[in-house]
Coordinates of C-alpha atoms and ligand atoms in Angstrom, one line a residue:
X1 CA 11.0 72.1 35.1
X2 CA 10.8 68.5 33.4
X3 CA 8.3 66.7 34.1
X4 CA 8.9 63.3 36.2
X5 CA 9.8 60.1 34.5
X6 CA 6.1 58.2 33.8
X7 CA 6.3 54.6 35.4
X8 CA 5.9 51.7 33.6
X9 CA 6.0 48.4 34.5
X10 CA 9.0 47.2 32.1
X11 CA 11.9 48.9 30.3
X12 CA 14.5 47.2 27.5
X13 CA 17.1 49.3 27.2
X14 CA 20.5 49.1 24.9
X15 CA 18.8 47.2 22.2
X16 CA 18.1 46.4 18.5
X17 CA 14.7 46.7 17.7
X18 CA 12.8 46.0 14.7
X19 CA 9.7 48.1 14.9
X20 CA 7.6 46.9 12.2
X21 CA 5.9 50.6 12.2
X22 CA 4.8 52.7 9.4
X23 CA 8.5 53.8 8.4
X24 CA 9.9 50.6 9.3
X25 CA 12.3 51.6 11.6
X26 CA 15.1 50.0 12.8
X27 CA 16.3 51.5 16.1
X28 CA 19.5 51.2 17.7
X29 CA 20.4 51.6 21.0
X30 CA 16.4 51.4 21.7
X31 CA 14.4 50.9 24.2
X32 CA 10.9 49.6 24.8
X33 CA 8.4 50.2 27.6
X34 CA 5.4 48.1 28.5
X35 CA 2.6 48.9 30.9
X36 CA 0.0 46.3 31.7
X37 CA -0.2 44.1 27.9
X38 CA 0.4 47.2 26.3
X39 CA 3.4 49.0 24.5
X40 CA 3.8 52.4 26.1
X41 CA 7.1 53.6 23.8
X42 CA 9.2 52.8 21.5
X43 CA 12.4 54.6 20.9
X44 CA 16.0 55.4 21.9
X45 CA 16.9 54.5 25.4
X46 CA 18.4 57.7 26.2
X47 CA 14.4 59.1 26.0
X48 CA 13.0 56.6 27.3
X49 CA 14.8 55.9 30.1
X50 CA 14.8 59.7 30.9
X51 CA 11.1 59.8 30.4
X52 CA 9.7 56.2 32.5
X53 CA 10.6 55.1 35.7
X54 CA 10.4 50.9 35.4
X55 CA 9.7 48.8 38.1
X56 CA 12.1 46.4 36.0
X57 CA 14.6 47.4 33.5
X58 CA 16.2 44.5 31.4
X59 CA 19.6 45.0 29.8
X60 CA 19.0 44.3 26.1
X61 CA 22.4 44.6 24.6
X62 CA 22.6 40.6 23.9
X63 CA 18.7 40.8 22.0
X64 CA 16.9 41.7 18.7
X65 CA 13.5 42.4 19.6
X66 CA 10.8 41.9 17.0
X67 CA 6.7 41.5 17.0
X68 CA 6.1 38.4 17.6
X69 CA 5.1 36.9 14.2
X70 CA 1.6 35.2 13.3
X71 CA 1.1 31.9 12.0
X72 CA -2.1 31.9 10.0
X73 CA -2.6 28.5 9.6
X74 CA -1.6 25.3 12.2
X75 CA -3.1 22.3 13.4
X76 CA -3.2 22.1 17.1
X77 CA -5.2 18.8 17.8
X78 CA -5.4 15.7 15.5
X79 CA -1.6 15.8 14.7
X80 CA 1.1 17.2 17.3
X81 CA 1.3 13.8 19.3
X82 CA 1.6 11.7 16.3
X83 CA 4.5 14.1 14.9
X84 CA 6.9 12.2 12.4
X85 CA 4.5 9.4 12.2
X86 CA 4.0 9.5 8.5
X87 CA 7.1 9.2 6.5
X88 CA 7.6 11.2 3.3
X89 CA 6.8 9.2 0.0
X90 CA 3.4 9.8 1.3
X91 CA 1.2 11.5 -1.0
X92 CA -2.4 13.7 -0.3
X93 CA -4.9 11.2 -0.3
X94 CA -2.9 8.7 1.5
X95 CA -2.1 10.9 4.2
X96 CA -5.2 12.3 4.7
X97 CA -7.4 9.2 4.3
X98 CA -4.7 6.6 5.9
X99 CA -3.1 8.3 8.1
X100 CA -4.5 11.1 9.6
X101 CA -8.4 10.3 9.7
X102 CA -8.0 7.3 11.8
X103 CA -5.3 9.5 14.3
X104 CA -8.1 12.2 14.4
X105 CA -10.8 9.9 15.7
X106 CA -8.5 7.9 18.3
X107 CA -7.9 11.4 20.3
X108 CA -9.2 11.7 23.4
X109 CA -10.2 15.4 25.3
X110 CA -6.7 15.5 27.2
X111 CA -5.1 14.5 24.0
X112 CA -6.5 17.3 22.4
X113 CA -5.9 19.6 25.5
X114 CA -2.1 18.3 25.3
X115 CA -1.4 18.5 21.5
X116 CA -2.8 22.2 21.8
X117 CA 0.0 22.9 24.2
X118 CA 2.8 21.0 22.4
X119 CA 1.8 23.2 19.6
X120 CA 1.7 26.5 21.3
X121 CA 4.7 25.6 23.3
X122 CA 6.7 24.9 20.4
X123 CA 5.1 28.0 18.7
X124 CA 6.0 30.1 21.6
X125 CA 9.5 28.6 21.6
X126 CA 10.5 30.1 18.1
X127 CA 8.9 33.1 18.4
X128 CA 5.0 33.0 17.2
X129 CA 3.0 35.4 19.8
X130 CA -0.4 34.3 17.9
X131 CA -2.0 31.7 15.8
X132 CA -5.0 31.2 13.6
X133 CA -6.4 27.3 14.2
X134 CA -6.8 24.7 11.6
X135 CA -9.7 23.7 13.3
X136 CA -10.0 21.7 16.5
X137 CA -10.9 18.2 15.6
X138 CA -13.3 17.1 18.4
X139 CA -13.1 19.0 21.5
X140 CA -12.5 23.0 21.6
X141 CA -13.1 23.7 25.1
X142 CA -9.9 21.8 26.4
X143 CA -7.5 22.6 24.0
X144 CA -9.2 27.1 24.6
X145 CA -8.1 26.2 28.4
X146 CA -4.7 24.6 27.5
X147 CA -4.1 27.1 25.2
X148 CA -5.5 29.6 28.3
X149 CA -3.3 28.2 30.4
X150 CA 0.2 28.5 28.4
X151 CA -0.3 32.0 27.5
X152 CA -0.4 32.0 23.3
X153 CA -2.9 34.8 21.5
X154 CA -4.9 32.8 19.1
X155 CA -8.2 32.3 17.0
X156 CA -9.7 29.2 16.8
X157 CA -13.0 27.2 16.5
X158 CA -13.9 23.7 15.8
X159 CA -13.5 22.6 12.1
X160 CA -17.1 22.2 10.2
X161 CA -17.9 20.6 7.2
X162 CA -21.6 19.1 5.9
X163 CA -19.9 16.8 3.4
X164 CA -18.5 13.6 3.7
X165 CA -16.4 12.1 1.3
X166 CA -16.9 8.9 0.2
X167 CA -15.6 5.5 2.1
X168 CA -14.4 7.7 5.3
X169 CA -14.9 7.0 9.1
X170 CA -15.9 10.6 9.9
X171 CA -19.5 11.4 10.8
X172 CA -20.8 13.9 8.1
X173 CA -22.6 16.7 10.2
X174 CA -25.6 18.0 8.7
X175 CA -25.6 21.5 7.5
X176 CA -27.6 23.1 10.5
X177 CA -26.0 21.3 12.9
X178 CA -22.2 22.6 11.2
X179 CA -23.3 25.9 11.1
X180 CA -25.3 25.5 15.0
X181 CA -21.7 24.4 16.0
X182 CA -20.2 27.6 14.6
X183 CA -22.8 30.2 15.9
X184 CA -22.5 28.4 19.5
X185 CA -18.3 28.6 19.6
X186 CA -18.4 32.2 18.8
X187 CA -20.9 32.8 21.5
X188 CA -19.0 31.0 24.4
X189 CA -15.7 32.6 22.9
X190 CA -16.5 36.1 21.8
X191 CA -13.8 38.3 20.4
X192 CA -15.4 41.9 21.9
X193 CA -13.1 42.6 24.2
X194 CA -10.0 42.2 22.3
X195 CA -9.9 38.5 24.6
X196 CA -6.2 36.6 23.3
X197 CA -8.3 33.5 22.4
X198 CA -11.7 33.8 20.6
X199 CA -13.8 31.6 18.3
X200 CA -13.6 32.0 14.3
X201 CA -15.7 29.9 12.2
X202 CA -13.2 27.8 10.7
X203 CA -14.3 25.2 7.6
X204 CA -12.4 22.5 6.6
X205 CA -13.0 23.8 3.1
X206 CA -11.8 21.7 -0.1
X207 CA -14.6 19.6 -1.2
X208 CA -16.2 19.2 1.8
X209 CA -18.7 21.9 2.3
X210 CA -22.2 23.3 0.8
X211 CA -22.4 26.5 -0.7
X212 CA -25.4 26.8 2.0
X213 CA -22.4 25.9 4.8
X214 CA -19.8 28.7 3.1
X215 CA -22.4 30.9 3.0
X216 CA -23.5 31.3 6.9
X217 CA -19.7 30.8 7.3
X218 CA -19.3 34.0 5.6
X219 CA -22.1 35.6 7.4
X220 CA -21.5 34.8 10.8
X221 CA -17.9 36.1 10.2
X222 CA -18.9 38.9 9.2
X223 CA -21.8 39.6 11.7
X224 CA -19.8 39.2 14.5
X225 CA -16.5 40.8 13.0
X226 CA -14.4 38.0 12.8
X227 CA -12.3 36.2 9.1
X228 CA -13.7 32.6 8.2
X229 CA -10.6 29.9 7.5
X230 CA -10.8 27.0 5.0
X231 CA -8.2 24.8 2.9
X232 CA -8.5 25.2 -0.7
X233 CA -6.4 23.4 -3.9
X234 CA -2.9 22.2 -2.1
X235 CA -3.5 20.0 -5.1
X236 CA -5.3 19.5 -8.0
X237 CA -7.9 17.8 -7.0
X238 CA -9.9 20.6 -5.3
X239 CA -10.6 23.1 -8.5
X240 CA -11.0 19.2 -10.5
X241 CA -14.0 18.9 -8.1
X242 CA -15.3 22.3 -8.7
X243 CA -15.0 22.2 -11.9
X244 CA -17.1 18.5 -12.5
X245 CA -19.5 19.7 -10.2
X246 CA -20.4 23.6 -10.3
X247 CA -18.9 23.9 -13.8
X248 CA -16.8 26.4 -11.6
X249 CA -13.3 26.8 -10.2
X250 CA -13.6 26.9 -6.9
X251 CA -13.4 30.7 -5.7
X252 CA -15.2 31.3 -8.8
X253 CA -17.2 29.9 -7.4
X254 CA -17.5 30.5 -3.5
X255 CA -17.3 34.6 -4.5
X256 CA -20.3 34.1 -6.5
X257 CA -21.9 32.6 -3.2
X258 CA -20.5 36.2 -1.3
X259 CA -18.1 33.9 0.7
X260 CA -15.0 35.5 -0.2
X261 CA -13.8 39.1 1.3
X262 CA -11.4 40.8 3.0
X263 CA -11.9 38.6 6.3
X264 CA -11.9 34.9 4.1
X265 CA -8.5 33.5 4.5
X266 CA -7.5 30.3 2.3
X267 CA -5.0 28.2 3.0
X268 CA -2.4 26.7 0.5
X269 CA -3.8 28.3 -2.8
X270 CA -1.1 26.5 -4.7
X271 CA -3.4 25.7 -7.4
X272 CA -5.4 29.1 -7.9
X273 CA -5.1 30.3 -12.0
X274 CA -4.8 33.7 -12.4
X275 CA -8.5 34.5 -12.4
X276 CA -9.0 33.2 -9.3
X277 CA -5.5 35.4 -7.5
X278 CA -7.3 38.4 -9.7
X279 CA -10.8 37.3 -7.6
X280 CA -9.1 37.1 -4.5
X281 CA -7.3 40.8 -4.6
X282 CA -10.0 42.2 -5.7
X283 CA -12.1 41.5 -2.4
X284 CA -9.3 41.7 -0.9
X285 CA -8.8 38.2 0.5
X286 CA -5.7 36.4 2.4
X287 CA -3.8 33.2 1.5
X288 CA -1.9 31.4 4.2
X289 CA 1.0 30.2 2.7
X290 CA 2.3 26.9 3.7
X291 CA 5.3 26.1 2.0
X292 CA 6.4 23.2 4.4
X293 CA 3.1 21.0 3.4
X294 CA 4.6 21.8 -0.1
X295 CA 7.6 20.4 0.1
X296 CA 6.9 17.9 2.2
X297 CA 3.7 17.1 -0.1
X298 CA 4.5 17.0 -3.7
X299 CA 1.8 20.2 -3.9
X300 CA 3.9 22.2 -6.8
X301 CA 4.2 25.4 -5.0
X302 CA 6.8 26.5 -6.8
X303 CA 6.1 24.8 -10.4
X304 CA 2.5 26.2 -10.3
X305 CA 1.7 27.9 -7.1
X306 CA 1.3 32.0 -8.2
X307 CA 2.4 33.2 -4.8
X308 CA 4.7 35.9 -6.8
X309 CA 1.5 37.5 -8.5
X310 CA -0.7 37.2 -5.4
X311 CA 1.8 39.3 -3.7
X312 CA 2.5 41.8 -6.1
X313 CA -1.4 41.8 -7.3
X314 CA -2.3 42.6 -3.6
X315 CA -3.6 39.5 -1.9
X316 CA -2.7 39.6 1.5
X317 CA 0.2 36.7 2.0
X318 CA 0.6 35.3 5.2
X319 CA 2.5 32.4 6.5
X320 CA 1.6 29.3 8.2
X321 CA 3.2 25.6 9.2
X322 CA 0.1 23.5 8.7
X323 CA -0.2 20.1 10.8
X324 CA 2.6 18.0 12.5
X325 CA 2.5 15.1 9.9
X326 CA 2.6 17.2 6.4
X327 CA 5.4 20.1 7.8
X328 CA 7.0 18.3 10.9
X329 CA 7.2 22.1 12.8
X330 CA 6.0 24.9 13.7
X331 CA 8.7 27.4 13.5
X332 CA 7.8 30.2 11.4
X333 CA 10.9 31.3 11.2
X334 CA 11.9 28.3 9.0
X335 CA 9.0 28.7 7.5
X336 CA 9.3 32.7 6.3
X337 CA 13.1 31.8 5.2
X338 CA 11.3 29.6 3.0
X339 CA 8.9 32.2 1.3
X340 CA 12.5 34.3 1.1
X341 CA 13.9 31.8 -1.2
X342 CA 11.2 29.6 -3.2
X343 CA 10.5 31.9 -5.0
X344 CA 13.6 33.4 -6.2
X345 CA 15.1 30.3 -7.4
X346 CA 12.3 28.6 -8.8
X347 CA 11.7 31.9 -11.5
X348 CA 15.2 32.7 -11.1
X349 CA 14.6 36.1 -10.4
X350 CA 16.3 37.1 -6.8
X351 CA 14.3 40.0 -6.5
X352 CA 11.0 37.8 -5.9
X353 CA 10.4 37.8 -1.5
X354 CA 13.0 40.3 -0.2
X355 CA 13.8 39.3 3.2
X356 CA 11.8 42.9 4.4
X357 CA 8.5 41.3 2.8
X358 CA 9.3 38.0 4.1
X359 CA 9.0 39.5 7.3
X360 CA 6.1 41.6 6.4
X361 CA 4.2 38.2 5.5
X362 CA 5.2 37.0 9.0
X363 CA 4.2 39.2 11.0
X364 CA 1.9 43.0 9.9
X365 CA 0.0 40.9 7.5
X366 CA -0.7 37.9 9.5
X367 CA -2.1 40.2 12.1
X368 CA -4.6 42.1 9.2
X369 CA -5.5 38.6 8.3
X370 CA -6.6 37.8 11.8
X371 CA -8.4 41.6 11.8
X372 CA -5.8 42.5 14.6
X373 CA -4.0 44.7 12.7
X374 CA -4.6 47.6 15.5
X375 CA -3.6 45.4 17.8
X376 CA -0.3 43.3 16.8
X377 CA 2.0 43.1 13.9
X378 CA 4.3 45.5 15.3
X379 CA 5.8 47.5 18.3
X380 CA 4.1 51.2 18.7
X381 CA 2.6 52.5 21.4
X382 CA -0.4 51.6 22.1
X383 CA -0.2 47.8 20.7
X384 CA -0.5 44.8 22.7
X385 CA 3.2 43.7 24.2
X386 CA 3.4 40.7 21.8
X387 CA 6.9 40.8 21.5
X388 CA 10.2 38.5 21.1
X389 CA 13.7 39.1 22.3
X390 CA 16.4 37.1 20.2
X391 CA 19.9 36.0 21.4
X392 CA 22.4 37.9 19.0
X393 CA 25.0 36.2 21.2
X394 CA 24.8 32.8 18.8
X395 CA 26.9 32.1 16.2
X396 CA 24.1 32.1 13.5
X397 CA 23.9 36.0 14.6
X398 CA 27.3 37.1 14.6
X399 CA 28.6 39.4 13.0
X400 CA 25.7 41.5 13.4
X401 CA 25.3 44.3 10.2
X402 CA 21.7 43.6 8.7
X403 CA 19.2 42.6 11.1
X404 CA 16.3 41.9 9.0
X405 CA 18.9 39.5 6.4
X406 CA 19.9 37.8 9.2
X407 CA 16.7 37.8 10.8
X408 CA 15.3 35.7 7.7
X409 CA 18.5 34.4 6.1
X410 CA 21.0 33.2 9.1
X411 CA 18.1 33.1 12.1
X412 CA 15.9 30.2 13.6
X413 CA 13.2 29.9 16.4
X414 CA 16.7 28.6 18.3
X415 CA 17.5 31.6 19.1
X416 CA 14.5 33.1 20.7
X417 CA 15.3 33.9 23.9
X418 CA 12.5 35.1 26.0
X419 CA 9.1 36.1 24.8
X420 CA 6.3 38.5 25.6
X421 CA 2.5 38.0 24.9
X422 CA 0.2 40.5 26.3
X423 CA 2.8 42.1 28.6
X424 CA 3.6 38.2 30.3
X425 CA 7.0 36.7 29.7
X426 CA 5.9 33.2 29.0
X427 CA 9.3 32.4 27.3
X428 CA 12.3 33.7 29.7
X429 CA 15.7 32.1 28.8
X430 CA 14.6 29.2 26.6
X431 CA 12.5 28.4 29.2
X432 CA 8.6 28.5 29.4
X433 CA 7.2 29.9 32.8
X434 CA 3.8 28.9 32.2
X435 CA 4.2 25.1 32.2
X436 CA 6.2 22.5 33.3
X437 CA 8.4 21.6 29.8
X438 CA 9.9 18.3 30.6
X439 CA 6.2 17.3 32.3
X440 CA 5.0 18.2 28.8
X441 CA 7.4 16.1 26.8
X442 CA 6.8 13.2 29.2
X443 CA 3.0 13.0 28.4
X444 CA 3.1 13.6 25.0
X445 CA 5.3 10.8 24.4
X446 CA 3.0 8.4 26.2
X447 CA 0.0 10.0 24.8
X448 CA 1.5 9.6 21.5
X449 CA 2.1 5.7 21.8
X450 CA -1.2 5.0 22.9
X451 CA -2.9 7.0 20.2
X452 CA -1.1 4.9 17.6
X453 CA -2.0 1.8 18.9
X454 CA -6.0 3.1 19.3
X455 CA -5.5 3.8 15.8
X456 CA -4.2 0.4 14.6
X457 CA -1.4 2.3 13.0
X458 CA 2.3 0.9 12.2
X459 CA 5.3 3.0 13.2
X460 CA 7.0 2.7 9.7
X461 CA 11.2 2.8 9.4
X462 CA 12.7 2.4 6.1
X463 CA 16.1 1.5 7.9
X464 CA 16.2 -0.9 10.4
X465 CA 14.8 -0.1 14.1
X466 CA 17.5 -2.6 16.3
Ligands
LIG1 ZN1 -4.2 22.3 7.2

């Protein structure tokens, strides 16, 4: 007697999928079945289809089906409507001070809500199932029901800070009331119950927080089992700071404050010295990566930036595509091609960021960073269906022999299909089914144009506009 087939609620059958498990295994003719948001199974479609009965069965013969990968660090308000704005001679200061402080301010509440769902759209597009924030700007409870409404996983919270640097438009908060805002967004958006979107407390970080504001970061974080985000030393400027003021570099001297652990993540960490990557493995801490901002920026990631030792000393790398106006997209894919090769060229060494870590980076530790590692990361039963199905029926996928090479060397968010998050196929043939796409485009255009002019800002062309 067998027993009868188990039903499910989804079966892919016929495909190649990238499991992301313990063993890494790469299973041909597979198959994957999904209950719910859940992954029931995971293995060769010959079981699996003699072992579920599916209310649907997909033929998966034309996909690669991976986790959906994590992007650790992106800026969903303040910055996707005013993509491409500022051009790329542009250096820190000036594009933070210029540029992007006097966009910030002229955002209304539906901008914010819109630029949250530009970002997850586009996220969603190429493959990102879930998202740590940057830190809203202004007004977190629109973008959490935009973000609600499209269908992303994510963390985020509204960006504090206590410190104001000098000659800037932006209302310093006081300390209590920075850390009041944090305690009050992780109350209205717990984490508990394994919700998609919850509150983090999130810090703008460089040199624009107290130790007293890192600290209850830290604290509240840890309380309530969550990571605390905050940028730290793109350039040089940040540990120059540190240094004139506490004498200290600067995770010096935030671990001597206990605001570094295993659930601090830092993003950029181009300018870390070796003590500080030897500080940040031993508590176990995570970087977020943003090569784009790098390039685009001038930062030095690969003159100076010791991603190489972080890596091999144990830091936990993740990837992320930072804001609209200092990386222009959102497609980690680009993005963990980028880790793949930096690297390798720049210490000429091409055994630097094999295309397996790459993908590691992008997905298994993205999720530990975001303490969801029980939850996403990869496909095993029992893990959230956060999943993507690429088209191998392109021409940047054929022939087919290595899937993970390709996957890093020859693919792009172009070729994401359809995607799962939570068991819901948001993305179903390059198409989004949880909003109206050309509605989208459509009002962020407009909404784009009319926050440049609110913020008095030219639309600059080094070739002639005619
Ligand atoms: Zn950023």
């Amino acid at each position: 007697m067998t027993a009868p087939p188990t039903p499910v609620d989804l079966l892919i059958v016929d495909t190649l999928i990238v499991t992301m498990d313990k063993e890494r295994r790469i299973v041909t003719d597979g198959a994957l079945a999904v209950t719910g948001d859940t992954i029931v199974a995971v293995g060769k479609s010959a079981d699996l289809r003699r072992d579920y009965s599916a209310r649907q069965t997909i033929d998966g013969r034309r996909f690669v089906i991976t986790p959906g990968s994590v992007n650790t660090h992106v800026h969903v308000t303040g910055e996707p409507l005013t993509k491409g704005l500022v051009l790329d001679d542009t250096g820190f200061e000036e594009n933070v001070f210029q540029w992007l402080v006097p966009v910030h301010m002229a955002y209304s509440e539906a901008d914010e809500r819109l630029a949250g769902q530009m970002a997850a759209l586009e996220m969603l597009r190429s493959g990102t199932t879930c998202f740590l924030e940057a830190g809203t700007i202004r007004f977190l409870d629109p973008v959490v029901d935009g973000l609600t409404e499209i269908g992303i996983r994510a963390r985020v919270g509204q960006w504090a800070w206590d410190f104001a640097p000098e000659d800037q438009t932006y209302p310093a908060a006081a300390t209590d009331a920075a850390i009041a805002l944090l305690a009050d967004e992780i109350g209205r958006y717990p984490a508990d119950d394994g919700q998609r979107i919850a509150a983090w407390p999130i810090l703008i970080g460089h040199m624009t927080c107290s130790g007293a504001l890192w600290q209850a970061a830290k604290q509240l974080a840890d309380r309530h089992r969550l990571g605390v985000a905050a940028h730290m030393s793109p350039v040089q400027a940040d540990p120059d700071w540190y240094m004139a003021r506490h004498g200290k570099r600067p995770v010096a001297y935030l671990a001597e404050l206990g605001a570094v652990g295993s659930n601090t993540i830092f993003t950029h960490g181009v300018h870390f010295d070796d003590a500080e990557v030897d500080l940040l493995a031993e508590a176990g801490a995570n970087i977020a990566h943003c090569a784009t901002s790098a390039l685009k920026g001038a930062y030095g990631a690969t003159a100076v930036g010791r991603f190489p030792e972080m890596q091999a000393k144990g830091v936990n790398l993740t990837i992320g595509t930072d804001g609209n106006n200092n990386s222009n997209y959102h497609d980690l894919m680009r993005a963990t091609y980028l880790l793949a090769g930096l690297f390798k060229d720049a210490r000429r060494d091409p055994s630097l960021f094999p295309a397996e870590t790459a993908l590691e980076c992008a997905t298994l530790n993205g999720a530990k960073a975001l303490g969801l590692a029980d939850r996403i990361g990869s496909l095993e039963p029992g893990k959230k269906a956060d999943f993507v199905a690429h088209d191998s029926w392109r021409p940047e996928w054929r022939p087919l022999f290595n899937v993970v090479n390709q996957l890093v060397w020859s693919a792009d968010g172009r070729g994401v299909h359809s995607v799962w998050v939570d068991g819901v196929r948001v993305i179903d043939n390059y198409r989004c089914t949880t909003i109206d796409e050309e509605r989208l485009y459509a009002e962020a255009q407009a909404a784009g144009e009319r926050i440049v002019a609110r913020a008095g800002l030219p639309v600059k062309s080094r070739w002639p506009v005619v």
